[in-house]
Amino acid sequence: MANEANNFQELISHCKEYGYIFQSSEIYDGLSAVYDYGQLGAQLKKNLRDEWWKSMTQMHENIVGIDAAIFMHPTVWKASGHVDNFSDPMIDNKDSNKRYRVDHLIEGHAEELGQDGKKEEEYALLKSMDELLAKDDFAGLKTLIETNNIKCSVSKTCNWTDVRQFNLMFKTEFGAVASDNPEDNIVYLRPETAQGIFVNFLNVQKTGRMKIPFGIAQTGKAFRNEIVARQFIFRMREFEQMEMQFFVRPGTQMEWYQYWQNARIAWHQSIGIPAEKLRFHDHVKLAHYADAALDIEFEFPFGWKELEGIHSRTDFDLTQHAKFSKKKIQYFDNDLNEEGKPYGNYTPYVVETSVGLDRLFLTVISLAYAEEKWNKEDGTEDSRVVLRIPAKIAPTKLAILPLLKKDGLPEIARQLMNDCKGSFMCFYEEKDAIGKRYRRMDAIGTPFCVTIDHQTKEDNTVTIRYRDDMRQERIALSEVKNLVLSKL
Ligand code: GAP
């Protein structure tokens, strides 16, 4: 584990060094749990988003995509339950004033017990925590922390406040209109993209003439004032979600819940995540809107954690929005039931798939990162850091490298660049020795490099070098584009 933690720190440094991820506002010492994606990170993120969007909308005739605003009417969040329920139990240490999420504090202690070989105590502690959380028994949680002598990592004391709920939504003021009641101008930064889909259910269903079952997909920013934001881009205060709400006939939701579990885990594997690194984890405590829920977990460098949530959200959201907006939000189902009559009007049930784009990014990049060492033929050691990002999502697909900056080689390379850049992302580089350029391309995860040398002028062939096994072969210049396309 220690080794993995070290590797994780190196991965974070690597992401910064090669333009994948920077701390937000770094020149001002950063902003906690907020990150910027650099030139390569933004492209990798876009590729992941595009893959998801294609799999949802292009590959499913009955799923369409929208792009709703981040600001929504404040009543949306009252209706959805977020104003009253979107909170985590927190506890403060009275000596250090440090605030903890209760589940994180207890889980951290349980992990230490596990590392000390006290596996039974670890499981017993987690079991008690789950039971108390399920009952919202805050006094019981505090007693659990005290009886296990769980200490604050800063003050090293066990001097705790009571457990309290802390709402995670960010508030801001909307417009410049003065009001007697300051609450009138308050809007929230959306904590999930899903509500933008629910409030547009009728708009999309009617204008798109959608027939149940059908889905609405959306990607976009979400904001949560996470108290304990940690593990790099795993838990952020500003992050991006890719969510799809699938509207179904009441009573069929469990079939679709099963369908989307299978579909989503297969999708993760299709972008190169190995099956043994993924697992399902059923929720012990269901959210206020769900009748079934599970997480797809990934084995991150710091342990198994949630990557995606799949939730059977019943008719909760549409019913709540109908109630709060006083609008009828229903669907008329013309299809005939067993008695030969139309199903008629009903409020659809919803199965949701919700994956964090940043967590998916962390999944892909932590799988891809490798530090490699080997012995060369002359007995000396060689090494490299490589990002083995699958070619179809790698930010740059092809590096075009003229061996020298003269003798007409750059002209041939530029011609190849012009031929290829309309079809996929290319990178042109004529500086430094070729070996150094290959290493740099390995470090940023470029799957193919093509070198143009003097032989190219004689027989129109080039050297293509494959990132993963460092193999090199000679191919016709005219074949380069098709070869790369065939690997994507
Ligand atoms: N609409 C349902 C919903 O938002 P969630 O389980 O709270 O459900 C869905 O969030 C996904 O969003 C998570 O599985 C995770 O990938 C991502 N996510 C949630 N909070 C996050 C955070 N603070 N930072 C990064 N990603 C987050």
Short mmCIF file of C-alpha atoms and ligand atoms in Angstrom, two decimals:
data_model
loop_
_atom_site.label_atom_id
_atom_site.label_comp_id
_atom_site.label_asym_id
_atom_site.label_seq_id
_atom_site.Cartn_x
_atom_site.Cartn_y
_atom_site.Cartn_z
CA MET A 1 0.00 0.00 0.00
CA ALA A 2 2.84 2.40 0.89
CA ASN A 3 4.36 1.72 -2.50
CA GLU A 4 1.05 2.41 -4.19
CA ALA A 5 0.71 5.65 -2.22
CA ASN A 6 4.18 6.72 -3.41
CA ASN A 7 3.23 5.83 -6.96
CA PHE A 8 0.07 7.87 -6.56
CA GLN A 9 2.11 10.93 -5.54
CA GLU A 10 4.30 10.36 -8.58
CA LEU A 11 1.23 10.10 -10.79
CA ILE A 12 0.00 13.46 -9.45
CA SER A 13 3.40 15.06 -10.18
CA HIS A 14 3.44 13.45 -13.62
CA CYS A 15 0.01 14.88 -14.44
CA LYS A 16 1.31 18.32 -13.62
CA GLU A 17 4.67 17.99 -15.34
CA TYR A 18 3.16 16.90 -18.64
CA GLY A 19 0.20 19.28 -18.85
CA TYR A 20 -2.61 16.97 -17.75
CA ILE A 21 -3.80 18.54 -14.49
CA PHE A 22 -2.83 21.69 -12.57
CA GLN A 23 -4.02 22.94 -9.22
CA SER A 24 -6.55 25.74 -9.72
CA SER A 25 -5.12 29.26 -9.25
CA GLU A 26 -1.75 27.72 -8.53
CA ILE A 27 0.12 31.04 -8.55
CA TYR A 28 -2.02 32.00 -5.52
CA ASP A 29 -1.18 28.69 -3.79
CA GLY A 30 -4.22 26.92 -5.19
CA LEU A 31 -7.83 26.44 -4.13
CA SER A 32 -8.53 23.32 -2.17
CA ALA A 33 -10.11 20.46 -4.16
CA VAL A 34 -10.42 22.49 -7.35
CA TYR A 35 -8.31 21.55 -10.38
CA ASP A 36 -7.66 22.78 -13.91
CA TYR A 37 -7.11 20.44 -16.83
CA GLY A 38 -4.14 21.35 -19.01
CA GLN A 39 -3.72 20.94 -22.76
CA LEU A 40 -3.52 17.12 -22.65
CA GLY A 41 -5.91 16.64 -19.75
CA ALA A 42 -8.64 18.65 -21.46
CA GLN A 43 -8.28 16.52 -24.59
CA LEU A 44 -8.35 13.22 -22.65
CA LYS A 45 -11.40 14.42 -20.74
CA LYS A 46 -13.12 15.39 -23.99
CA ASN A 47 -12.35 11.98 -25.51
CA LEU A 48 -13.88 10.23 -22.49
CA ARG A 49 -16.92 12.50 -22.60
CA ASP A 50 -17.31 11.89 -26.35
CA GLU A 51 -17.11 8.10 -25.87
CA TRP A 52 -19.80 8.24 -23.20
CA TRP A 53 -22.01 10.58 -25.26
CA LYS A 54 -21.70 8.36 -28.32
CA SER A 55 -22.47 5.18 -26.36
CA MET A 56 -25.57 6.79 -24.85
CA THR A 57 -27.05 8.86 -27.69
CA GLN A 58 -25.68 7.56 -30.99
CA MET A 59 -25.79 3.90 -29.99
CA HIS A 60 -29.26 4.03 -28.38
CA GLU A 61 -32.05 5.21 -30.67
CA ASN A 62 -34.21 5.92 -27.64
CA ILE A 63 -31.74 8.17 -25.76
CA VAL A 64 -31.28 11.86 -26.56
CA GLY A 65 -28.89 14.38 -25.06
CA ILE A 66 -29.51 17.85 -23.63
CA ASP A 67 -27.47 20.66 -22.09
CA ALA A 68 -29.40 22.33 -19.26
CA ALA A 69 -28.20 25.45 -17.42
CA ILE A 70 -26.22 25.22 -14.19
CA PHE A 71 -28.45 27.82 -12.52
CA MET A 72 -31.93 26.54 -11.85
CA HIS A 73 -34.97 27.94 -10.08
CA PRO A 74 -34.33 27.55 -6.33
CA THR A 75 -37.58 25.62 -5.89
CA VAL A 76 -36.03 22.81 -7.95
CA TRP A 77 -33.79 22.00 -4.99
CA LYS A 78 -36.63 22.18 -2.49
CA ALA A 79 -38.65 19.78 -4.65
CA SER A 80 -35.73 17.40 -5.17
CA GLY A 81 -35.07 17.21 -1.43
CA HIS A 82 -31.56 18.66 -1.68
CA VAL A 83 -32.32 21.68 0.55
CA ASP A 84 -33.49 19.40 3.36
CA ASN A 85 -31.55 16.20 2.79
CA PHE A 86 -28.36 16.82 0.83
CA SER A 87 -26.04 16.77 3.78
CA ASP A 88 -23.39 14.64 5.39
CA PRO A 89 -23.01 13.95 9.10
CA MET A 90 -19.98 15.89 10.35
CA ILE A 91 -18.07 16.10 13.59
CA ASP A 92 -15.59 18.75 14.75
CA ASN A 93 -12.60 18.25 16.97
CA LYS A 94 -12.82 20.91 19.72
CA ASP A 95 -9.05 21.22 20.11
CA SER A 96 -7.99 21.56 16.47
CA ASN A 97 -11.32 22.90 15.07
CA LYS A 98 -10.85 20.44 12.23
CA ARG A 99 -14.09 19.12 10.75
CA TYR A 100 -14.49 15.54 9.56
CA ARG A 101 -17.10 13.62 7.67
CA VAL A 102 -18.13 11.01 10.20
CA ASP A 103 -17.98 8.08 7.76
CA HIS A 104 -14.52 9.11 6.53
CA LEU A 105 -13.21 9.43 10.08
CA ILE A 106 -14.45 5.98 11.07
CA GLU A 107 -13.38 4.38 7.77
CA GLY A 108 -9.87 5.83 8.18
CA HIS A 109 -9.61 4.26 11.65
CA ALA A 110 -11.01 0.94 10.36
CA GLU A 111 -8.38 0.91 7.60
CA GLU A 112 -5.62 1.36 10.17
CA LEU A 113 -7.03 -1.58 12.17
CA GLY A 114 -6.95 -3.66 8.99
CA GLN A 115 -3.35 -2.68 8.29
CA ASP A 116 -2.43 -3.76 11.84
CA GLY A 117 -3.86 -7.21 11.07
CA LYS A 118 -7.04 -6.62 13.16
CA LYS A 119 -9.37 -7.59 10.35
CA GLU A 120 -12.27 -8.70 12.56
CA GLU A 121 -12.24 -5.42 14.49
CA GLU A 122 -12.12 -3.53 11.17
CA TYR A 123 -15.21 -5.32 9.82
CA ALA A 124 -17.10 -5.01 13.12
CA LEU A 125 -16.46 -1.26 13.23
CA LEU A 126 -17.60 -0.74 9.63
CA LYS A 127 -20.70 -2.86 10.24
CA SER A 128 -21.67 -0.82 13.33
CA MET A 129 -21.09 2.41 11.38
CA ASP A 130 -23.30 1.25 8.48
CA GLU A 131 -26.09 0.30 10.87
CA LEU A 132 -25.96 3.64 12.71
CA LEU A 133 -25.80 5.63 9.44
CA ALA A 134 -28.78 3.72 8.10
CA LYS A 135 -30.77 4.80 11.19
CA ASP A 136 -29.41 8.40 11.19
CA ASP A 137 -28.37 7.66 14.77
CA PHE A 138 -25.99 10.59 15.33
CA ALA A 139 -25.64 10.10 19.08
CA GLY A 140 -24.76 6.45 18.42
CA LEU A 141 -22.11 7.51 15.86
CA LYS A 142 -20.50 9.85 18.37
CA THR A 143 -20.43 7.07 20.97
CA LEU A 144 -18.89 4.73 18.39
CA ILE A 145 -16.11 7.26 17.73
CA GLU A 146 -15.48 7.75 21.44
CA THR A 147 -15.56 4.09 22.45
CA ASN A 148 -13.11 3.26 19.66
CA ASN A 149 -10.90 6.14 20.85
CA ILE A 150 -10.73 7.60 17.34
CA LYS A 151 -8.52 10.66 17.44
CA CYS A 152 -8.19 13.81 15.36
CA SER A 153 -5.11 13.56 13.13
CA VAL A 154 -4.11 17.15 14.01
CA SER A 155 -4.73 17.53 17.76
CA LYS A 156 -4.41 13.77 18.49
CA THR A 157 -7.28 14.15 20.97
CA CYS A 158 -10.69 12.55 21.25
CA ASN A 159 -12.46 15.80 22.23
CA TRP A 160 -15.41 15.79 19.79
CA THR A 161 -18.50 17.93 19.28
CA ASP A 162 -21.89 16.31 18.63
CA VAL A 163 -22.48 14.95 15.13
CA ARG A 164 -24.32 17.47 12.93
CA GLN A 165 -25.67 17.58 9.39
CA PHE A 166 -23.91 19.93 6.95
CA ASN A 167 -25.56 20.85 3.64
CA LEU A 168 -23.24 20.44 0.66
CA MET A 169 -24.84 22.90 -1.77
CA PHE A 170 -23.07 26.14 -2.71
CA LYS A 171 -25.29 29.23 -2.61
CA THR A 172 -24.90 32.44 -4.55
CA GLU A 173 -26.95 35.57 -5.25
CA PHE A 174 -28.82 35.96 -8.47
CA GLY A 175 -29.34 39.33 -10.19
CA ALA A 176 -28.92 42.75 -8.63
CA VAL A 177 -32.46 43.34 -7.43
CA ALA A 178 -32.68 44.44 -3.80
CA SER A 179 -35.21 42.51 -1.78
CA ASP A 180 -36.47 42.70 1.80
CA ASN A 181 -35.88 39.02 2.09
CA PRO A 182 -32.29 38.12 1.12
CA GLU A 183 -33.42 34.50 0.61
CA ASP A 184 -35.38 35.69 -2.48
CA ASN A 185 -32.20 36.16 -4.52
CA ILE A 186 -30.49 32.94 -3.55
CA VAL A 187 -29.72 30.35 -6.18
CA TYR A 188 -27.68 27.19 -5.80
CA LEU A 189 -24.90 25.84 -7.95
CA ARG A 190 -26.36 22.50 -9.02
CA PRO A 191 -25.04 19.58 -6.96
CA GLU A 192 -26.07 17.09 -9.69
CA THR A 193 -26.98 17.47 -13.36
CA ALA A 194 -29.97 15.12 -13.05
CA GLN A 195 -32.50 17.79 -12.05
CA GLY A 196 -31.93 19.64 -15.36
CA ILE A 197 -33.19 16.46 -17.04
CA PHE A 198 -36.24 16.02 -14.78
CA VAL A 199 -37.49 19.58 -15.24
CA ASN A 200 -37.15 19.13 -19.03
CA PHE A 201 -38.88 15.76 -19.12
CA LEU A 202 -42.05 17.04 -20.82
CA ASN A 203 -40.18 19.42 -23.16
CA VAL A 204 -38.03 16.62 -24.51
CA GLN A 205 -40.74 13.96 -24.52
CA LYS A 206 -43.15 16.16 -26.47
CA THR A 207 -40.74 17.87 -28.91
CA GLY A 208 -38.80 14.66 -29.53
CA ARG A 209 -42.00 12.53 -29.68
CA MET A 210 -40.26 10.10 -27.36
CA LYS A 211 -41.98 6.85 -26.43
CA ILE A 212 -41.37 5.11 -23.12
CA PRO A 213 -38.91 3.54 -22.41
CA PHE A 214 -36.56 6.37 -23.34
CA GLY A 215 -33.60 8.19 -21.86
CA ILE A 216 -32.24 11.72 -21.58
CA ALA A 217 -28.48 12.12 -21.23
CA GLN A 218 -26.44 15.09 -20.13
CA THR A 219 -22.86 15.97 -19.22
CA GLY A 220 -21.89 19.02 -17.22
CA LYS A 221 -20.45 20.63 -14.14
CA ALA A 222 -21.76 19.95 -10.64
CA PHE A 223 -20.67 21.57 -7.38
CA ARG A 224 -20.51 20.23 -3.83
CA ASN A 225 -19.01 21.88 -0.80
CA GLU A 226 -17.26 18.68 0.22
CA ILE A 227 -15.88 18.97 3.73
CA VAL A 228 -13.18 16.44 3.30
CA ALA A 229 -11.99 16.86 -0.23
CA ARG A 230 -9.02 14.64 -0.88
CA GLN A 231 -7.29 12.12 -3.09
CA PHE A 232 -6.57 14.51 -5.95
CA ILE A 233 -9.43 14.64 -8.46
CA PHE A 234 -11.35 11.84 -6.71
CA ARG A 235 -13.37 14.18 -4.50
CA MET A 236 -13.59 17.74 -5.81
CA ARG A 237 -15.72 20.76 -5.05
CA GLU A 238 -16.28 21.44 -8.76
CA PHE A 239 -16.51 18.37 -10.96
CA GLU A 240 -18.24 17.03 -14.04
CA GLN A 241 -20.94 14.39 -14.20
CA MET A 242 -22.22 12.29 -17.10
CA GLU A 243 -25.76 11.31 -16.21
CA MET A 244 -28.58 9.55 -17.99
CA GLN A 245 -32.14 9.26 -16.72
CA PHE A 246 -34.04 6.37 -18.27
CA PHE A 247 -37.84 6.75 -18.05
CA VAL A 248 -39.76 3.49 -17.78
CA ARG A 249 -43.23 2.11 -17.13
CA PRO A 250 -43.89 1.69 -13.36
CA GLY A 251 -43.27 -1.89 -12.31
CA THR A 252 -40.55 -2.47 -14.93
CA GLN A 253 -37.83 -0.52 -13.12
CA MET A 254 -36.00 -3.57 -11.74
CA GLU A 255 -35.60 -5.04 -15.25
CA TRP A 256 -34.04 -1.79 -16.42
CA TYR A 257 -31.97 -1.45 -13.26
CA GLN A 258 -30.46 -4.84 -14.15
CA TYR A 259 -30.06 -3.87 -17.81
CA TRP A 260 -28.12 -0.69 -16.99
CA GLN A 261 -25.84 -2.45 -14.50
CA ASN A 262 -24.74 -4.82 -17.26
CA ALA A 263 -24.57 -2.11 -19.92
CA ARG A 264 -22.49 0.25 -17.83
CA ILE A 265 -19.94 -2.28 -16.58
CA ALA A 266 -19.53 -3.49 -20.19
CA TRP A 267 -18.95 0.11 -21.29
CA HIS A 268 -16.18 0.63 -18.73
CA GLN A 269 -14.51 -2.51 -20.03
CA SER A 270 -14.89 -1.26 -23.62
CA ILE A 271 -12.65 1.72 -22.82
CA GLY A 272 -9.96 -0.57 -21.46
CA ILE A 273 -10.74 -0.94 -17.73
CA PRO A 274 -10.06 -4.59 -16.81
CA ALA A 275 -13.02 -6.56 -15.37
CA GLU A 276 -11.04 -7.56 -12.27
CA LYS A 277 -10.60 -3.88 -11.33
CA LEU A 278 -14.38 -3.28 -11.31
CA ARG A 279 -17.07 -4.54 -8.94
CA PHE A 280 -20.62 -3.75 -7.82
CA HIS A 281 -21.37 -2.53 -4.33
CA ASP A 282 -25.01 -2.39 -3.16
CA HIS A 283 -25.96 0.66 -1.10
CA VAL A 284 -26.67 -0.11 2.56
CA LYS A 285 -28.50 3.16 3.10
CA LEU A 286 -30.75 4.19 0.22
CA ALA A 287 -31.00 7.88 -0.73
CA HIS A 288 -34.36 9.50 -0.10
CA TYR A 289 -35.38 9.02 -3.76
CA ALA A 290 -34.28 5.43 -4.44
CA ASP A 291 -35.85 1.95 -4.18
CA ALA A 292 -32.57 0.28 -5.20
CA ALA A 293 -29.05 1.61 -5.71
CA LEU A 294 -25.52 0.41 -6.22
CA ASP A 295 -22.10 1.72 -7.09
CA ILE A 296 -19.72 0.49 -9.72
CA GLU A 297 -16.45 0.57 -7.81
CA PHE A 298 -12.94 0.70 -9.22
CA GLU A 299 -9.78 -0.34 -7.42
CA PHE A 300 -8.04 3.05 -7.23
CA PRO A 301 -4.42 3.26 -5.98
CA PHE A 302 -5.93 4.09 -2.55
CA GLY A 303 -8.49 1.23 -2.50
CA TRP A 304 -11.91 0.25 -3.88
CA LYS A 305 -14.06 3.38 -4.31
CA GLU A 306 -17.17 4.52 -6.15
CA LEU A 307 -16.77 5.35 -9.82
CA GLU A 308 -20.40 5.37 -10.95
CA GLY A 309 -23.81 5.21 -9.29
CA ILE A 310 -26.80 3.32 -10.68
CA HIS A 311 -30.03 4.26 -8.97
CA SER A 312 -33.62 3.24 -9.35
CA ARG A 313 -35.13 6.64 -8.50
CA THR A 314 -38.81 5.58 -8.64
CA ASP A 315 -41.21 8.38 -9.66
CA PHE A 316 -39.90 10.55 -6.82
CA ASP A 317 -38.40 13.42 -8.82
CA LEU A 318 -41.16 13.84 -11.41
CA THR A 319 -43.83 13.60 -8.70
CA GLN A 320 -42.06 16.19 -6.56
CA HIS A 321 -41.66 18.61 -9.49
CA ALA A 322 -45.33 18.15 -10.38
CA LYS A 323 -46.25 18.95 -6.78
CA PHE A 324 -44.00 22.00 -6.38
CA SER A 325 -44.61 23.48 -9.88
CA LYS A 326 -48.33 22.61 -9.85
CA LYS A 327 -47.93 21.30 -13.42
CA LYS A 328 -49.10 17.94 -14.61
CA ILE A 329 -45.98 15.90 -15.42
CA GLN A 330 -47.23 12.62 -16.80
CA TYR A 331 -46.96 10.42 -19.84
CA PHE A 332 -49.82 8.99 -21.90
CA ASP A 333 -48.96 5.42 -22.86
CA ASN A 334 -50.86 4.26 -25.99
CA ASP A 335 -49.49 0.73 -25.85
CA LEU A 336 -52.03 -1.89 -24.94
CA ASN A 337 -51.92 -3.86 -21.69
CA GLU A 338 -52.96 -7.51 -21.22
CA GLU A 339 -56.64 -6.55 -21.24
CA GLY A 340 -56.13 -4.80 -24.59
CA LYS A 341 -56.52 -1.31 -23.10
CA PRO A 342 -53.98 1.54 -23.26
CA TYR A 343 -51.82 1.87 -20.18
CA GLY A 344 -53.02 5.50 -20.08
CA ASN A 345 -51.56 8.31 -17.99
CA TYR A 346 -48.87 7.69 -15.42
CA THR A 347 -45.75 9.21 -13.88
CA PRO A 348 -42.78 7.30 -15.30
CA TYR A 349 -40.25 5.58 -13.06
CA VAL A 350 -36.59 6.39 -13.56
CA VAL A 351 -33.39 4.40 -13.63
CA GLU A 352 -30.35 6.65 -13.47
CA THR A 353 -26.73 6.06 -14.43
CA SER A 354 -24.35 8.68 -13.07
CA VAL A 355 -20.60 8.64 -13.56
CA GLY A 356 -18.11 11.31 -12.54
CA LEU A 357 -15.98 12.33 -15.51
CA ASP A 358 -13.07 13.33 -13.27
CA ARG A 359 -13.21 9.99 -11.46
CA LEU A 360 -13.24 8.22 -14.80
CA PHE A 361 -10.21 10.30 -15.80
CA LEU A 362 -8.44 9.27 -12.58
CA THR A 363 -9.35 5.64 -13.29
CA VAL A 364 -7.89 5.76 -16.81
CA ILE A 365 -4.75 7.65 -15.88
CA SER A 366 -3.95 5.55 -12.80
CA LEU A 367 -4.34 2.37 -14.87
CA ALA A 368 -2.14 3.84 -17.61
CA TYR A 369 0.75 5.08 -15.47
CA ALA A 370 3.78 2.78 -15.37
CA GLU A 371 7.40 3.19 -14.36
CA GLU A 372 9.44 0.63 -16.31
CA LYS A 373 13.06 -0.55 -16.08
CA TRP A 374 14.87 -3.13 -18.20
CA ASN A 375 18.40 -4.23 -19.19
CA LYS A 376 19.66 -3.30 -22.62
CA GLU A 377 21.71 -5.65 -24.80
CA ASP A 378 24.97 -4.04 -23.58
CA GLY A 379 23.98 -4.86 -19.98
CA THR A 380 23.20 -1.28 -18.91
CA GLU A 381 19.84 -0.36 -17.42
CA ASP A 382 17.24 1.72 -19.19
CA SER A 383 13.96 3.11 -17.90
CA ARG A 384 10.93 5.11 -18.87
CA VAL A 385 7.66 6.44 -17.52
CA VAL A 386 4.82 5.58 -19.85
CA LEU A 387 1.12 6.31 -19.97
CA ARG A 388 -0.50 3.27 -21.58
CA ILE A 389 -3.73 5.05 -22.40
CA PRO A 390 -5.81 3.01 -24.90
CA ALA A 391 -5.31 4.47 -28.39
CA LYS A 392 -8.98 5.29 -28.86
CA ILE A 393 -9.00 7.72 -25.91
CA ALA A 394 -5.37 8.91 -25.90
CA PRO A 395 -5.18 12.71 -26.28
CA THR A 396 -2.61 12.59 -29.08
CA LYS A 397 -2.72 9.63 -31.45
CA LEU A 398 0.32 10.17 -33.64
CA ALA A 399 3.64 11.99 -33.25
CA ILE A 400 5.33 12.98 -36.49
CA LEU A 401 9.08 13.31 -36.03
CA PRO A 402 11.50 14.29 -38.80
CA LEU A 403 14.91 12.88 -37.86
CA LEU A 404 16.67 16.13 -38.82
CA LYS A 405 15.57 19.71 -39.28
CA LYS A 406 17.02 19.79 -42.81
CA ASP A 407 17.47 17.86 -46.07
CA GLY A 408 13.79 18.16 -46.96
CA LEU A 409 12.70 15.89 -44.05
CA PRO A 410 10.49 18.55 -42.32
CA GLU A 411 8.66 19.13 -45.63
CA ILE A 412 7.69 15.44 -45.89
CA ALA A 413 6.71 15.40 -42.22
CA ARG A 414 4.55 18.50 -42.63
CA GLN A 415 2.82 16.91 -45.62
CA LEU A 416 2.00 13.83 -43.49
CA MET A 417 0.76 16.10 -40.70
CA ASN A 418 -1.57 17.87 -43.13
CA ASP A 419 -2.89 14.52 -44.40
CA CYS A 420 -3.62 13.18 -40.91
CA LYS A 421 -4.65 16.11 -38.73
CA GLY A 422 -8.20 16.26 -40.08
CA SER A 423 -8.77 12.66 -38.97
CA PHE A 424 -7.11 12.48 -35.53
CA MET A 425 -4.90 14.48 -33.14
CA CYS A 426 -1.28 14.68 -34.26
CA PHE A 427 1.79 16.22 -32.69
CA TYR A 428 4.73 17.58 -34.69
CA GLU A 429 8.21 17.77 -33.15
CA GLU A 430 11.61 18.31 -34.77
CA LYS A 431 13.69 19.26 -31.71
CA ASP A 432 16.02 16.93 -29.69
CA ALA A 433 17.46 13.48 -30.33
CA ILE A 434 14.95 10.91 -31.52
CA GLY A 435 15.31 8.74 -28.39
CA LYS A 436 14.45 11.72 -26.18
CA ARG A 437 11.44 12.53 -28.33
CA TYR A 438 10.19 8.92 -28.04
CA ARG A 439 10.50 9.08 -24.24
CA ARG A 440 8.51 12.28 -24.15
CA MET A 441 5.78 10.73 -26.29
CA ASP A 442 5.71 7.69 -23.94
CA ALA A 443 5.33 10.02 -20.98
CA ILE A 444 2.31 11.77 -22.48
CA GLY A 445 0.78 8.53 -23.74
CA THR A 446 1.03 8.95 -27.53
CA PRO A 447 0.48 5.43 -28.93
CA PHE A 448 2.25 5.87 -32.30
CA CYS A 449 5.35 7.78 -33.43
CA VAL A 450 6.46 8.06 -37.03
CA THR A 451 10.04 9.03 -37.91
CA ILE A 452 10.89 10.49 -41.31
CA ASP A 453 14.52 9.91 -42.25
CA HIS A 454 16.77 9.93 -45.32
CA GLN A 455 15.50 6.54 -46.45
CA THR A 456 12.02 8.08 -46.67
CA LYS A 457 13.32 10.24 -49.52
CA GLU A 458 14.55 7.19 -51.37
CA ASP A 459 11.71 4.67 -50.96
CA ASN A 460 8.80 6.54 -49.34
CA THR A 461 8.90 4.43 -46.17
CA VAL A 462 8.95 5.57 -42.54
CA THR A 463 9.66 4.02 -39.15
CA ILE A 464 6.58 3.55 -37.02
CA ARG A 465 7.19 3.00 -33.31
CA TYR A 466 4.59 1.49 -30.98
CA ARG A 467 4.43 2.96 -27.48
CA ASP A 468 3.37 -0.16 -25.60
CA ASP A 469 6.12 -2.60 -26.67
CA MET A 470 8.52 -0.02 -28.19
CA ARG A 471 8.58 -2.16 -31.36
CA GLN A 472 9.64 -0.39 -34.55
CA GLU A 473 8.87 -1.35 -38.13
CA ARG A 474 9.21 0.11 -41.56
CA ILE A 475 5.97 0.87 -43.40
CA ALA A 476 4.99 2.87 -46.47
CA LEU A 477 4.44 6.56 -45.81
CA SER A 478 1.09 6.26 -47.60
CA GLU A 479 -0.06 3.59 -45.08
CA VAL A 480 0.47 5.64 -41.91
CA LYS A 481 -2.94 7.27 -41.76
CA ASN A 482 -4.89 4.06 -42.35
CA LEU A 483 -2.78 2.12 -39.88
CA VAL A 484 -3.47 4.65 -37.11
CA LEU A 485 -7.17 4.82 -38.02
CA SER A 486 -7.42 1.03 -37.88
CA LYS A 487 -6.11 1.05 -34.28
CA LEU A 488 -8.63 3.64 -33.09
N1 GAP B 1 -27.54 12.15 -9.68
C1 GAP B 1 -27.04 11.19 -8.80
C2 GAP B 1 -25.76 11.56 -8.18
O1 GAP B 1 -25.31 12.67 -8.28
P1 GAP B 1 -23.82 10.59 -6.73
O2 GAP B 1 -23.51 9.17 -6.36
O3 GAP B 1 -23.88 11.60 -5.62
O4 GAP B 1 -25.19 10.52 -7.52
C3 GAP B 1 -22.61 10.39 -9.01
O5 GAP B 1 -22.78 11.09 -7.81
C4 GAP B 1 -21.15 10.32 -9.41
O6 GAP B 1 -20.59 11.65 -9.43
C5 GAP B 1 -20.28 9.55 -8.44
O7 GAP B 1 -20.31 8.17 -8.71
C6 GAP B 1 -18.91 10.14 -8.70
O8 GAP B 1 -18.30 9.51 -9.82
C7 GAP B 1 -19.23 11.58 -9.06
N2 GAP B 1 -18.98 12.47 -7.91
C8 GAP B 1 -19.80 12.71 -6.87
N3 GAP B 1 -19.25 13.59 -6.03
C9 GAP B 1 -18.04 13.91 -6.52
C10 GAP B 1 -16.98 14.78 -6.12
N4 GAP B 1 -17.07 15.52 -5.02
N5 GAP B 1 -15.87 14.86 -6.89
C11 GAP B 1 -15.77 14.13 -8.04
N6 GAP B 1 -16.74 13.31 -8.47
C12 GAP B 1 -17.86 13.19 -7.74
#
